[in-house]
């Protein structure tokens, strides 16, 4: 079993729709969780950290479920510019070592 | 530009040659990380520095790979006797040492092709 698992997609979604991704992680001791966004052939960029209480940043909402060991990302009112791969990231055995999912590809269609 | 920079952006080399990549982190960041990423996968951790000290190296990392950060600023990653399986994007990231230190900021990467 991979340490961080994501549905690779692609998710093909019409502009303006709401889309949600889930990610599961295997290390119950993990304390730090993130969503990164990666455009094609570009570097990953931090989208948002995921806090225990859940957090929202504009159209983006992240949730953490420790009991089930999954993280979710919700994108509302999706834009064409949201098309990218979304990477779920969890800390490993040490706090600075991040374990990355393979990413979920999102394609927003006009 | 005050972000993370990496050089070269692209490198094509023949199998068996040595290559060296450079990373310049964000100037205030004392933590520096190297990752490798192949198509369709997330970044794979290679090694980590805090200032000039290399604190961790992936157990999966071949001894052909070595990294340095001699003055706690820029870092170099060297791959000796390159193999075709080394073809990948090599990413460098940096972060602060604060409670939010796990938020890492990436450079544009060096794409290595071994022929």
Short mmCIF file of C-alpha atoms in Angstrom, two decimals:
data_model
loop_
_atom_site.label_atom_id
_atom_site.label_comp_id
_atom_site.label_asym_id
_atom_site.label_seq_id
_atom_site.Cartn_x
_atom_site.Cartn_y
_atom_site.Cartn_z
CA UNK A 1 0.00 0.00 0.00
CA UNK A 2 1.31 3.45 -0.92
CA UNK A 3 1.86 5.85 1.95
CA UNK A 4 -0.28 8.51 0.28
CA UNK A 5 -2.91 7.50 -2.25
CA UNK A 6 -4.88 9.62 -4.65
CA UNK A 7 -7.22 8.94 -7.55
CA UNK A 8 -5.09 9.88 -10.57
CA UNK A 9 -8.13 11.08 -12.57
CA UNK A 10 -8.40 12.88 -14.84
CA UNK A 11 -11.47 14.62 -13.51
CA UNK A 12 -13.18 16.38 -16.41
CA UNK A 13 -15.38 19.09 -14.95
CA UNK A 14 -17.39 21.91 -16.59
CA UNK A 15 -16.48 25.44 -15.67
CA UNK A 16 -18.43 26.67 -12.68
CA UNK A 17 -18.96 23.22 -11.19
CA UNK A 18 -17.84 22.03 -7.78
CA UNK A 19 -15.26 19.26 -7.61
CA UNK A 20 -13.85 17.31 -4.69
CA UNK A 21 -10.75 15.15 -4.32
CA UNK A 22 -9.86 12.77 -1.55
CA UNK A 23 -6.51 11.48 -0.45
CA UNK A 24 -5.75 8.71 2.06
CA UNK A 25 -2.57 8.33 4.09
CA UNK A 26 -1.19 5.35 5.93
CA UNK A 27 0.84 6.86 8.79
CA UNK A 28 -1.52 7.56 11.67
CA UNK A 29 1.22 9.60 13.38
CA UNK A 30 1.34 12.20 10.59
CA UNK A 31 0.76 15.72 11.80
CA UNK A 32 1.21 17.97 8.79
CA UNK A 33 -0.94 17.93 5.69
CA UNK A 34 -0.90 20.01 2.53
CA UNK A 35 -2.36 20.37 -0.90
CA UNK A 36 0.02 21.45 -3.64
CA UNK A 37 -0.87 22.35 -7.19
CA UNK A 38 1.36 21.46 -10.13
CA UNK A 39 0.88 22.74 -13.64
CA UNK A 40 2.19 20.69 -16.55
CA UNK A 41 6.01 20.60 -16.58
CA UNK A 42 6.18 23.15 -13.75
CA UNK A 43 7.20 22.91 -10.11
CA UNK A 44 4.67 22.17 -7.35
CA UNK A 45 3.25 25.23 -5.61
CA UNK A 46 1.68 25.25 -2.18
CA UNK A 47 -2.07 25.62 -2.44
CA UNK A 48 -2.98 25.32 1.21
CA UNK A 49 -2.13 23.67 4.47
CA UNK A 50 -4.78 21.43 6.00
CA UNK A 51 -5.66 22.05 9.62
CA UNK A 52 -7.50 19.75 11.99
CA UNK A 53 -10.49 22.05 12.11
CA UNK A 54 -10.63 22.37 8.35
CA UNK A 55 -9.84 25.55 6.51
CA UNK A 56 -11.07 27.62 3.64
CA UNK A 57 -9.29 29.93 1.23
CA UNK A 58 -11.63 31.58 -1.22
CA UNK A 59 -13.12 28.89 -3.43
CA UNK A 60 -10.95 26.17 -1.87
CA UNK A 61 -11.85 24.17 1.25
CA UNK A 62 -9.65 21.52 2.84
CA UNK A 63 -10.77 18.99 5.42
CA UNK A 64 -8.89 16.46 7.53
CA UNK A 65 -10.42 13.26 8.91
CA UNK A 66 -7.88 11.72 11.27
CA UNK A 67 -10.06 8.77 12.23
CA UNK A 68 -10.33 7.62 8.62
CA UNK A 69 -6.96 9.03 7.65
CA UNK A 70 -8.06 11.03 4.69
CA UNK A 71 -7.80 14.57 3.47
CA UNK A 72 -10.16 16.27 1.07
CA UNK A 73 -10.03 19.30 -1.18
CA UNK A 74 -13.16 20.99 -2.46
CA UNK A 75 -13.08 23.52 -5.27
CA UNK A 76 -16.20 25.60 -5.79
CA UNK A 77 -17.12 27.61 -8.90
CA UNK A 78 -14.22 26.05 -10.81
CA UNK A 79 -12.30 28.17 -13.30
CA UNK A 80 -10.43 27.17 -16.42
CA UNK A 81 -7.25 28.21 -14.60
CA UNK A 82 -7.87 25.55 -11.95
CA UNK A 83 -6.83 22.91 -14.49
CA UNK A 84 -3.73 21.29 -12.97
CA UNK A 85 -2.59 18.28 -10.99
CA UNK A 86 -3.36 18.45 -7.28
CA UNK A 87 -0.86 16.73 -5.01
CA UNK A 88 -1.70 15.56 -1.51
CA UNK A 89 1.25 15.78 0.88
CA UNK A 90 1.73 14.35 4.36
CA UNK A 91 4.74 14.46 6.66
CA UNK A 92 6.68 11.24 7.05
CA UNK A 93 8.53 9.83 10.03
CA UNK A 94 10.25 13.16 10.56
CA UNK A 95 8.43 16.44 10.40
CA UNK A 96 10.48 17.86 7.56
CA UNK A 97 10.21 14.83 5.30
CA UNK A 98 7.14 15.11 3.13
CA UNK A 99 5.49 12.13 1.47
CA UNK A 100 3.71 12.97 -1.76
CA UNK A 101 0.80 11.40 -3.51
CA UNK A 102 1.02 10.88 -7.25
CA UNK A 103 -1.54 13.62 -7.82
CA UNK A 104 -5.04 13.99 -9.21
CA UNK A 105 -5.35 15.59 -12.60
CA UNK A 106 -8.15 18.11 -13.00
CA UNK A 107 -9.34 19.42 -16.35
CA UNK A 108 -11.86 22.25 -16.36
CA UNK A 109 -13.78 22.52 -19.60
CA UNK A 110 -15.54 25.65 -20.90
CA UNK B 1 13.24 37.29 -8.51
CA UNK B 2 13.55 36.15 -4.89
CA UNK B 3 12.26 32.61 -5.36
CA UNK B 4 14.19 29.35 -5.48
CA UNK B 5 16.37 29.08 -8.57
CA UNK B 6 17.94 26.03 -10.17
CA UNK B 7 20.56 25.60 -12.85
CA UNK B 8 20.69 24.26 -15.42
CA UNK B 9 17.04 23.97 -16.37
CA UNK B 10 17.75 21.12 -18.75
CA UNK B 11 20.62 18.67 -18.99
CA UNK B 12 21.16 15.94 -21.55
CA UNK B 13 24.01 13.58 -20.83
CA UNK B 14 25.31 10.25 -21.95
CA UNK B 15 25.12 7.22 -19.71
CA UNK B 16 28.16 6.96 -17.49
CA UNK B 17 28.85 10.69 -17.33
CA UNK B 18 28.73 12.74 -14.14
CA UNK B 19 26.36 15.67 -13.79
CA UNK B 20 26.02 18.43 -11.19
CA UNK B 21 23.01 20.62 -10.51
CA UNK B 22 22.82 23.79 -8.47
CA UNK B 23 20.06 25.17 -6.28
CA UNK B 24 19.86 28.66 -4.78
CA UNK B 25 17.16 28.75 -2.09
CA UNK B 26 15.15 31.72 -0.91
CA UNK B 27 17.73 33.73 1.01
CA UNK B 28 16.04 33.67 4.44
CA UNK B 29 15.38 29.94 4.31
CA UNK B 30 17.79 27.72 6.20
CA UNK B 31 16.24 24.41 5.16
CA UNK B 32 16.88 22.97 1.72
CA UNK B 33 15.49 19.80 0.16
CA UNK B 34 16.18 17.81 -2.97
CA UNK B 35 13.51 15.73 -4.69
CA UNK B 36 13.25 13.68 -7.83
CA UNK B 37 10.05 13.48 -9.86
CA UNK B 38 9.18 11.22 -12.76
CA UNK B 39 6.18 11.50 -15.04
CA UNK B 40 2.90 10.72 -13.34
CA UNK B 41 4.41 10.55 -9.87
CA UNK B 42 4.72 12.94 -7.00
CA UNK B 43 8.12 14.22 -5.89
CA UNK B 44 10.32 11.63 -4.17
CA UNK B 45 12.43 12.87 -1.26
CA UNK B 46 16.20 12.57 -1.78
CA UNK B 47 17.90 14.58 0.94
CA UNK B 48 17.56 17.50 3.34
CA UNK B 49 19.87 20.18 4.76
CA UNK B 50 19.48 22.47 7.70
CA UNK B 51 22.04 25.20 7.12
CA UNK B 52 25.16 23.35 5.95
CA UNK B 53 24.35 20.08 7.72
CA UNK B 54 22.90 17.23 5.70
CA UNK B 55 20.47 15.79 8.22
CA UNK B 56 18.78 13.10 6.22
CA UNK B 57 19.28 11.13 3.07
CA UNK B 58 16.72 8.78 1.56
CA UNK B 59 17.47 5.11 2.05
CA UNK B 60 16.48 4.64 -1.56
CA UNK B 61 19.21 6.97 -2.74
CA UNK B 62 22.09 5.31 -4.54
CA UNK B 63 25.63 6.12 -3.40
CA UNK B 64 26.15 7.58 -6.87
CA UNK B 65 24.21 10.60 -5.60
CA UNK B 66 25.83 13.18 -3.38
CA UNK B 67 24.71 16.59 -2.23
CA UNK B 68 26.49 19.45 -0.54
CA UNK B 69 25.59 22.80 0.94
CA UNK B 70 29.02 24.08 1.97
CA UNK B 71 28.13 27.51 3.31
CA UNK B 72 24.53 26.94 4.17
CA UNK B 73 23.37 28.90 1.15
CA UNK B 74 23.32 27.26 -2.28
CA UNK B 75 23.44 23.50 -2.73
CA UNK B 76 24.74 21.14 -5.38
CA UNK B 77 23.51 17.68 -6.28
CA UNK B 78 25.94 15.43 -8.15
CA UNK B 79 25.09 12.19 -9.88
CA UNK B 80 28.06 10.04 -10.80
CA UNK B 81 28.06 7.42 -13.56
CA UNK B 82 24.57 8.36 -14.70
CA UNK B 83 22.14 5.65 -15.74
CA UNK B 84 19.06 5.89 -17.94
CA UNK B 85 16.91 5.37 -14.86
CA UNK B 86 18.23 8.65 -13.48
CA UNK B 87 16.25 10.55 -16.12
CA UNK B 88 13.81 12.68 -14.17
CA UNK B 89 13.05 16.18 -12.98
CA UNK B 90 15.24 17.13 -10.02
CA UNK B 91 13.51 19.63 -7.77
CA UNK B 92 14.94 21.75 -5.02
CA UNK B 93 12.81 23.32 -2.30
CA UNK B 94 13.47 25.51 0.70
CA UNK B 95 11.68 26.48 3.88
CA UNK B 96 11.99 28.42 7.11
CA UNK B 97 12.65 26.90 10.49
CA UNK B 98 9.41 27.94 12.12
CA UNK B 99 6.23 26.21 13.14
CA UNK B 100 5.18 26.42 9.51
CA UNK B 101 8.51 25.05 8.31
CA UNK B 102 6.89 22.21 6.51
CA UNK B 103 5.59 24.54 3.86
CA UNK B 104 8.19 24.15 1.18
CA UNK B 105 8.75 26.39 -1.82
CA UNK B 106 10.07 24.85 -4.99
CA UNK B 107 12.41 25.91 -7.73
CA UNK B 108 11.59 25.29 -11.41
CA UNK B 109 13.61 22.07 -11.46
CA UNK B 110 16.37 20.61 -13.60
CA UNK B 111 15.17 18.13 -16.18
CA UNK B 112 17.79 15.42 -16.71
CA UNK B 113 17.78 13.16 -19.74
CA UNK B 114 20.30 10.32 -19.81
CA UNK B 115 20.79 8.84 -23.27
#
